[in-house]
Structures are given as structure tokens and as C-alpha cells.
XYZ file of C-alpha atoms in Angstrom:
456
model
C -91.782 -10.400 -141.019
C -90.743 -9.331 -137.413
C -87.165 -9.183 -138.679
C -88.081 -7.033 -141.554
C -90.033 -4.833 -139.317
C -87.298 -4.394 -136.737
C -84.478 -3.849 -139.778
C -86.671 -1.209 -141.236
C -87.579 0.424 -137.841
C -83.882 0.818 -136.800
C -82.620 2.116 -140.172
C -85.751 4.658 -139.985
C -85.001 5.732 -136.540
C -81.302 6.316 -137.435
C -82.318 8.318 -140.379
C -84.708 10.496 -138.358
C -82.231 11.063 -135.835
C -79.889 12.384 -138.509
C -82.788 14.643 -140.064
C -83.431 16.062 -136.825
C -79.975 17.590 -136.478
C -79.205 18.503 -140.185
C -80.369 21.701 -141.418
C -81.649 22.132 -145.111
C -78.247 21.492 -146.720
C -78.621 22.825 -150.090
C -79.151 26.051 -148.834
C -80.997 27.038 -152.105
C -78.113 25.959 -154.309
C -79.045 24.663 -157.567
C -77.415 21.361 -159.314
C -75.332 23.341 -161.567
C -73.620 25.157 -158.676
C -70.371 23.602 -157.074
C -72.027 24.278 -153.488
C -74.777 21.589 -153.994
C -72.223 18.824 -154.923
C -69.870 19.608 -151.978
C -72.914 19.795 -149.520
C -74.508 16.696 -151.095
C -71.116 14.805 -150.428
C -70.891 16.105 -146.900
C -74.214 14.995 -145.706
C -74.016 11.651 -147.551
C -70.734 11.189 -145.787
C -72.738 11.861 -142.383
C -75.637 9.909 -143.217
C -73.890 6.800 -144.250
C -71.748 6.964 -141.291
C -74.707 7.187 -139.042
C -76.285 4.266 -140.823
C -73.071 1.995 -140.743
C -72.190 2.567 -137.318
C -75.696 2.238 -135.993
C -76.104 -1.097 -137.751
C -72.674 -2.165 -136.369
C -74.004 -1.185 -133.049
C -77.041 -3.347 -133.340
C -75.119 -6.232 -134.569
C -72.748 -6.342 -131.539
C -75.848 -6.136 -129.250
C -77.715 -8.958 -130.860
C -74.418 -11.095 -130.688
C -74.787 -11.290 -126.888
C -77.711 -13.939 -127.261
C -79.727 -12.379 -124.630
C -83.103 -14.132 -123.839
C -85.136 -10.863 -123.721
C -84.158 -10.464 -127.570
C -86.270 -13.542 -128.361
C -89.742 -11.959 -127.411
C -89.880 -9.001 -129.769
C -88.318 -11.147 -132.703
C -90.029 -14.514 -132.146
C -87.097 -16.664 -131.231
C -83.253 -16.662 -131.140
C -83.198 -18.063 -134.598
C -84.863 -14.703 -135.595
C -82.359 -12.898 -133.795
C -79.667 -14.273 -135.789
C -81.417 -13.517 -138.967
C -81.609 -9.807 -137.711
C -77.922 -10.037 -136.694
C -77.120 -11.223 -140.352
C -79.231 -8.653 -142.226
C -77.869 -5.760 -139.901
C -74.406 -6.924 -140.655
C -75.191 -6.666 -144.548
C -76.929 -3.021 -143.971
C -73.806 -1.918 -142.007
C -71.421 -3.319 -144.999
C -73.726 -1.446 -147.714
C -73.801 1.689 -145.694
C -69.936 1.402 -145.315
C -69.515 1.009 -148.991
C -71.636 4.230 -149.466
C -69.613 6.173 -146.809
C -66.223 5.118 -148.709
C -67.821 6.033 -151.871
C -68.869 9.668 -150.460
C -65.538 10.188 -149.279
C -63.558 9.197 -152.325
C -66.075 11.430 -154.483
C -64.093 14.385 -153.315
C -61.372 13.845 -156.270
C -64.246 13.844 -158.830
C -66.055 16.886 -157.410
C -62.962 18.730 -157.482
C -61.928 17.997 -161.045
C -65.538 18.835 -162.336
C -66.471 21.780 -160.131
C -63.353 22.958 -158.362
C -63.213 23.675 -154.603
C -65.617 26.709 -154.619
C -68.334 26.105 -152.107
C -66.445 23.213 -150.458
C -67.411 23.223 -146.723
C -64.855 24.171 -144.056
C -63.612 21.050 -142.077
C -65.836 20.415 -139.130
C -64.824 20.968 -135.587
C -64.408 17.807 -133.504
C -63.963 16.998 -129.840
C -61.026 18.866 -128.478
C -59.139 15.546 -127.572
C -59.555 14.088 -131.237
C -57.899 16.831 -133.249
C -54.440 15.029 -132.844
C -56.075 11.836 -133.895
C -57.899 12.677 -136.854
C -55.218 10.743 -139.144
C -55.495 7.963 -137.066
C -59.050 7.373 -136.949
C -59.279 7.832 -140.678
C -56.699 5.023 -141.078
C -58.444 2.773 -138.627
C -61.678 3.359 -140.217
C -60.481 2.510 -143.673
C -58.714 -0.756 -142.608
C -61.778 -1.972 -140.515
C -63.927 -1.030 -143.716
C -61.977 -3.425 -146.106
C -61.976 -6.156 -143.280
C -65.781 -5.848 -142.664
C -66.432 -5.836 -146.502
C -64.427 -9.190 -146.690
C -66.061 -10.799 -143.807
C -69.375 -10.110 -145.276
C -68.643 -11.604 -148.643
C -67.247 -14.592 -146.994
C -70.395 -14.957 -144.997
C -72.788 -14.378 -147.901
C -70.679 -16.647 -150.343
C -70.247 -19.548 -147.974
C -68.484 -21.858 -150.499
C -65.365 -19.520 -150.305
C -64.713 -20.706 -146.651
C -65.665 -23.726 -144.753
C -67.390 -23.063 -141.365
C -64.551 -23.454 -138.854
C -61.940 -20.972 -140.516
C -64.873 -18.710 -141.021
C -65.953 -18.801 -137.341
C -62.278 -18.139 -136.376
C -62.263 -14.871 -138.680
C -65.612 -13.901 -137.459
C -64.243 -13.661 -133.966
C -62.270 -10.458 -135.114
C -65.481 -8.585 -135.711
C -65.738 -7.097 -132.292
C -62.234 -5.602 -132.714
C -63.380 -4.108 -135.926
C -66.227 -2.535 -134.239
C -63.836 -1.027 -131.780
C -61.734 0.509 -134.500
C -64.967 1.765 -136.151
C -66.274 3.086 -132.846
C -63.039 5.104 -132.377
C -63.199 6.399 -135.916
C -66.825 7.590 -135.144
C -66.054 9.176 -131.955
C -63.079 11.178 -133.307
C -64.624 12.318 -136.494
C -68.322 13.160 -135.795
C -68.746 16.805 -136.000
C -68.666 18.642 -132.450
C -72.068 20.345 -133.441
C -73.859 16.585 -133.485
C -72.610 15.986 -129.746
C -74.277 19.163 -128.680
C -77.439 17.962 -129.943
C -79.668 14.967 -129.212
C -77.625 12.955 -132.025
C -74.914 13.013 -129.607
C -76.718 11.560 -126.634
C -77.887 8.809 -129.340
C -74.543 8.118 -130.652
C -73.160 7.894 -127.208
C -75.671 5.185 -126.428
C -74.883 3.098 -129.474
C -71.274 3.506 -129.185
C -71.466 2.509 -125.414
C -73.605 -0.418 -125.753
C -71.730 -1.612 -128.939
C -68.334 -1.253 -127.225
C -69.393 -3.141 -123.924
C -70.882 -5.978 -126.391
C -67.567 -5.950 -128.034
C -65.430 -6.125 -125.018
C -67.656 -8.837 -123.562
C -67.413 -10.929 -126.749
C -63.512 -10.546 -126.761
C -63.278 -11.710 -123.252
C -65.167 -14.844 -124.241
C -68.296 -14.190 -122.024
C -70.927 -14.856 -124.451
C -73.188 -17.667 -123.567
C -71.627 -17.968 -120.127
C -74.152 -16.390 -117.797
C -77.121 -17.758 -115.858
C -78.264 -19.271 -119.182
C -75.256 -21.663 -119.358
C -75.433 -25.198 -117.807
C -72.689 -27.629 -117.211
C -73.682 -31.204 -118.002
C -72.498 -34.424 -119.030
C -72.696 -36.666 -121.982
C -74.904 -39.878 -120.597
C -75.148 -42.001 -123.586
C -74.351 -41.777 -127.270
C -76.113 -43.974 -130.022
C -76.157 -44.132 -133.680
C -79.516 -44.174 -135.213
C -78.780 -46.414 -138.178
C -75.918 -48.611 -139.655
C -73.814 -46.175 -141.282
C -71.747 -43.753 -139.229
C -71.147 -40.223 -141.097
C -74.636 -40.747 -142.869
C -77.211 -41.571 -140.170
C -78.173 -39.455 -137.365
C -76.576 -39.457 -133.818
C -78.682 -39.405 -130.616
C -76.852 -37.866 -127.637
C -78.471 -37.928 -124.192
C -77.061 -35.350 -121.999
C -77.478 -35.223 -118.197
C -78.224 -31.753 -117.093
C -77.463 -30.328 -113.757
C -80.008 -29.153 -111.141
C -79.788 -25.674 -112.380
C -81.542 -26.604 -115.523
C -85.040 -25.407 -115.361
C -86.561 -27.356 -118.224
C -87.590 -26.467 -121.783
C -90.576 -26.130 -124.034
C -91.176 -28.680 -126.994
C -89.435 -27.291 -130.043
C -86.773 -25.156 -128.474
C -83.025 -25.353 -129.116
C -79.628 -25.041 -127.426
C -76.089 -24.353 -128.095
C -73.947 -27.254 -127.099
C -70.136 -27.227 -126.527
C -68.640 -30.565 -126.114
C -65.392 -30.860 -124.152
C -62.382 -30.955 -126.311
C -64.309 -29.890 -129.522
C -65.269 -26.502 -131.139
C -68.425 -25.080 -130.279
C -70.885 -23.725 -129.594
C -73.134 -25.383 -132.098
C -77.100 -25.017 -132.068
C -78.823 -28.362 -131.720
C -82.688 -28.929 -131.703
C -84.007 -30.528 -128.448
C -85.541 -33.701 -129.761
C -87.486 -34.649 -126.498
C -90.395 -33.334 -124.720
C -89.819 -32.370 -121.000
C -89.403 -35.127 -118.784
C -89.757 -37.890 -121.607
C -86.105 -39.098 -121.095
C -86.216 -39.558 -117.479
C -83.318 -38.845 -115.352
C -80.098 -40.370 -114.001
C -79.788 -42.417 -110.948
C -78.668 -39.625 -109.085
C -81.626 -37.446 -110.332
C -80.203 -35.268 -113.128
C -82.736 -34.681 -115.928
C -81.917 -36.226 -119.125
C -82.004 -34.188 -122.476
C -82.041 -35.793 -125.890
C -80.132 -34.127 -129.167
C -80.470 -35.955 -132.314
C -77.718 -34.858 -134.751
C -77.584 -35.207 -138.278
C -74.109 -35.507 -139.823
C -74.293 -32.534 -142.213
C -70.668 -31.232 -141.993
C -67.197 -31.767 -140.929
C -67.890 -31.120 -137.218
C -71.226 -33.024 -136.953
C -69.671 -36.039 -139.101
C -66.966 -36.269 -136.295
C -69.118 -36.447 -133.347
C -69.622 -40.236 -133.681
C -65.975 -41.048 -133.094
C -65.419 -37.929 -130.771
C -68.164 -38.336 -128.002
C -68.044 -40.673 -125.162
C -70.388 -41.152 -122.088
C -68.968 -38.949 -119.124
C -67.621 -36.172 -121.449
C -68.363 -32.690 -120.264
C -70.793 -30.494 -122.122
C -71.836 -26.989 -121.783
C -75.431 -26.279 -122.755
C -76.751 -22.786 -123.270
C -80.470 -22.198 -123.617
C -83.047 -23.275 -124.301
C -83.985 -20.684 -126.925
C -86.951 -20.552 -129.649
C -90.549 -20.141 -129.816
C -91.332 -22.989 -132.331
C -93.952 -24.552 -130.336
C -96.376 -25.813 -133.166
C -99.403 -24.233 -131.798
C -100.881 -21.628 -133.587
C -104.495 -19.839 -133.541
C -107.368 -22.162 -132.322
C -109.465 -21.353 -135.419
C -106.742 -22.416 -137.887
C -105.568 -25.760 -139.040
C -102.138 -26.747 -137.673
C -99.853 -28.190 -140.462
C -96.259 -29.328 -139.735
C -93.663 -29.710 -142.546
C -90.454 -31.393 -141.650
C -87.351 -31.864 -144.229
C -84.579 -34.302 -143.164
C -83.170 -33.399 -139.789
C -85.647 -30.670 -139.657
C -87.831 -33.327 -137.860
C -86.062 -32.979 -134.695
C -88.183 -30.147 -133.254
C -91.347 -32.157 -134.313
C -90.130 -35.318 -132.201
C -90.324 -33.014 -129.151
C -93.835 -31.866 -130.303
C -94.687 -35.437 -130.820
C -93.472 -36.551 -127.402
C -95.460 -33.816 -125.664
C -98.718 -35.650 -126.967
C -97.829 -39.220 -125.990
C -100.102 -40.590 -123.257
C -98.912 -39.659 -119.944
C -96.985 -36.675 -120.966
C -97.534 -33.328 -119.084
C -99.323 -30.819 -121.182
C -99.195 -27.313 -119.952
C -101.779 -26.114 -122.698
C -104.702 -27.052 -124.678
C -103.291 -28.707 -127.879
C -104.926 -29.123 -131.270
C -104.839 -31.743 -133.823
C -101.995 -31.368 -136.467
C -100.959 -32.828 -139.846
C -97.363 -33.741 -140.345
C -95.593 -33.877 -143.743
C -92.228 -35.701 -143.469
C -89.857 -35.257 -146.206
C -86.923 -37.774 -146.526
C -84.507 -38.755 -148.959
C -85.335 -42.392 -148.879
C -87.663 -43.868 -146.488
C -86.204 -47.226 -146.589
C -82.982 -45.989 -145.137
C -84.396 -43.406 -142.805
C -83.539 -44.528 -139.311
C -85.923 -41.958 -137.582
C -88.904 -42.461 -139.719
C -90.191 -45.419 -137.586
C -89.989 -43.469 -134.282
C -91.749 -40.753 -136.176
C -94.657 -43.145 -137.312
C -95.045 -44.522 -133.736
C -95.095 -41.272 -132.104
C -97.943 -40.004 -134.679
C -99.915 -43.186 -134.081
C -100.107 -42.520 -130.296
C -100.387 -38.945 -130.245
C -103.297 -37.338 -128.531
C -104.487 -35.056 -129.840
C -103.958 -36.859 -133.024
C -101.411 -36.074 -135.653
C -101.893 -37.374 -139.139
C -98.748 -38.492 -141.053
C -97.767 -38.053 -144.586
C -94.413 -39.335 -145.889
C -92.828 -37.724 -148.989
C -90.119 -40.200 -150.333
C -87.764 -38.593 -152.809
C -86.352 -41.947 -153.744
C -89.678 -42.669 -154.979
C -90.142 -39.433 -156.813
C -92.732 -38.150 -154.187
C -91.301 -34.534 -153.173
C -93.524 -32.394 -151.181
C -95.116 -29.603 -153.336
C -97.266 -26.814 -151.796
C -100.325 -28.114 -153.565
C -100.052 -31.241 -151.158
C -101.037 -28.726 -148.470
C -104.075 -27.216 -150.101
C -106.326 -29.975 -148.993
C -105.932 -28.958 -145.299
C -107.986 -25.806 -146.148
C -107.351 -21.976 -146.616
C -106.695 -21.009 -142.891
C -103.542 -22.769 -141.987
C -100.771 -22.308 -139.507
C -97.717 -23.913 -141.297
C -94.846 -24.966 -139.011
C -91.594 -25.599 -141.057
C -88.162 -26.537 -140.436
C -86.294 -28.082 -143.093
C -83.803 -27.179 -146.151
C -83.686 -23.691 -147.547
C -85.312 -24.645 -150.880
C -88.095 -26.409 -149.176
C -88.732 -23.130 -147.089
C -88.688 -20.950 -149.939
C -91.180 -23.141 -152.075
C -93.765 -23.216 -149.143
C -93.008 -19.332 -148.352
C -93.805 -18.600 -151.860
C -97.212 -20.565 -151.891
C -97.851 -18.790 -148.453
C -97.406 -15.344 -150.167
C -100.061 -16.409 -152.632
C -102.623 -18.033 -150.192
C -103.781 -14.993 -147.862
C -104.884 -17.408 -145.231
C -101.701 -19.324 -144.842
C -99.344 -18.152 -142.088
C -95.660 -19.821 -142.211
C -93.601 -20.286 -138.985
C -90.246 -21.174 -140.150
C -87.374 -22.152 -138.038
C -84.449 -20.272 -139.371
C -81.538 -22.477 -138.394
C -78.743 -21.039 -140.549
C -76.744 -19.253 -138.044
C -73.905 -18.013 -140.480
């Protein structure tokens, strides 16, 4: 919901800013007059341009992964959701901008050139750069459209080549920023719209340059650690999860249960997001006093399947974070229901460890009900650990296992006995999340908190 509100507010703000500097454009002309269509084209061209570069500027800002962005949106996973939808919005607006530009031929064929507005004046230095700015904008538009299609249609391109292509996005933004700077009417620059565009282009350009310099994720929130131990949680490499203990430096200030980090292992591609599967302090520390952090990694793709053979104790790792607000704690008056699917159990492992005898609890916790969905309970290497943690949890956490191999798949009606006022915390496959979300939309008393771990 916060992402939708933020997206709508940004879009509305851009629209209102454009309306504030745009005079009534039809000038009393009727739809049967050529002036109407030429002015309609001109204003559609400007408005779609403002939308597109405004959304792209937001995309570049969000790509910086700053901690302060989490609070208004509810976690870094939600920042990535807004980043994705702002990119889609920018591409849609760019298509509209291109369509408005190309419509001149049709209008000319039907209505002629009578009533066509004169070319707007631009900044003095940009007069000789009009042609270059138009070409750069068109090339960047085609590239942006291709990247958005590849992002949405993930079967077209595996993650690794997509990630490499995605790195050109800051360069595309700089091309679009130059296009905007050189072609925006001089009259806009003299009004408040000019100030707004200067801020958007300035912030977006700084973010783009920061990204091209490889500085994202390398500030005070980045920590140089070391792989302490690697253990396969099961007999089959490439199928069973991998437990990785990371020794953190003294700069590490701890985390909250349910948070995640971006981990970059030395010699491998990165960074990749992984949920922290341990409560603060539950893994102890190394002999020299470095705190230990546990990651449980499910082999879901080429990268994660290769980690079993690639990771060795002593290997350097850069940890960025922690991020996220998935704390499993809602309103005191509501029943807390946890829903985990597959590797989505990892944040709940940390939440359960925080309820073990002797664990340091920084806030009053509530009883909870955990629904754990697994493909095959008999082969699930994590399930025994989940059972043990639930049995010892204080306040208590009841456990219900849904074994797909036995035909027991979680359905929203399984949550109904818990009551009508529920806080549902869900981390799992997209299909499971969609089914529970649809049920929550029908049940007015259900509030769904979903970890959006799809960073693409």
C-alpha cells in the first residue's frame, strides 16, 4: 500500500507541477480546428516528458539504497518495488512521449500545418545542440524500453546477463537528462517548474554518476567480513540449503530479527540479498571476538547453486545492511500469523531464535502461529530445526506444517480459525503471496505484511 501511495503521490506531484506552469492550451479552439490538435500534441509532448524524466529521476535516487528510504516505504524490499514500478512508469511515459512526437506527421496529413505552434525557445547554449539532444533521447528511449521488457519478461534473459545490462541504466539516464536539459522550453526554466526540474536532474545525475563509479553500497553501511564456516543442511548439494556463518568486523552494529543483507563473496558476482537466519548474538562470536552472522541460502538459481563449491572458510565477504522491517510484530490487539514458504522460512528462523530461553528481547513479544509450507517434509533439512525452535519459543509459537508431497498445500481458509483480526507475516513464493493477498483483500480484518524479495 505504501508503494502505491508513494508512486501515486510522485506522479500527481509531477502532474500538478506541469499544470502550474501551463496556460489553458486549447485557447477556445474546437476539436474540428487544426489548432486544437497541434496544441494537444505539444502539451502531451511536454507532460509525458515531465512524467518520464521525473520517474527516471526517482529510479536513480532509489537505486542508491539509502537507509532513510526504508522508513517511509516500510523496508528496503519495498524500496525495490517502488524502484521497479517507477521504471515501468518511466517507460510508459516515454512511449507516450515518443507517440506524441511521431503524431506530427498524422496531424499534418489530416489538418495541415495551420495553427502549428512555433518552436519553443530553449536555453541559449542548447540552440546548437537540439539535433544531438533529440538523437540521444531517441536512442536512450529504445534502450530503456528494451531493458524494461527484459526485466518484466524474465524468461528472456537469465539474471547474470540482465544484471550486466542493467548497469547501463545510469548512462541512459544521463542521456535523457541531457535531452531534457537541452530541449525543455525556456519559459519553463523561468518558473517554478524550472527549479523542480533542476532538482530532479541534479539529484538523478549525481545518483547516476555515483552508480557508474561503483559506489553504491560502499558507505558506512558496508562491512568487510569473512566466511567462518560453511555447512550443507542435507545430503544433496544443489538441492538442500547451505548454511554460511560470517564473521563480522567490530563496525557491525547488530541487526533485528527478520532483516536481510546484501552479500558479496570474494571472487563471485554480487551483491545478492540474503535474509539473516539468526537472532542477534545467537551464533556467538569468533575466538578473537568478532560477532557471527548466519545466512541460510537455498539453491534457487545458477549463482546460489554454485555457492556450495565456491565458498571456503576464510573467504572475504562484504556485507551491506542490515535492511528491512519484517519483525513479525503487529498490533497487540491482533493475532500474529506467520506464513513461510520454502526458503521464505529464513526470517522466521531469526524471529524464533529471538524467542528462545536466554535470548535478549528488546520489546514485549506476542504469541504467534507459524504455517510452514514445504515441498516434501521428509526431505526438508530445515524442518527439524523449525520444530525445535517452535517447541522452545517463549512467548509460544504454534506450528502447522503443510506438506505438498502429501497433498497438504496451504489455502487461505487455513488461516480463518485464527480469527478475524490478523496480522499476517508472509515470506514465500509469489503464488502463495498472491493467494493470501486476495484472501486478505476480502477479509477486512486481515493485514498482510509481505517480504517482497524479488529484486528484479
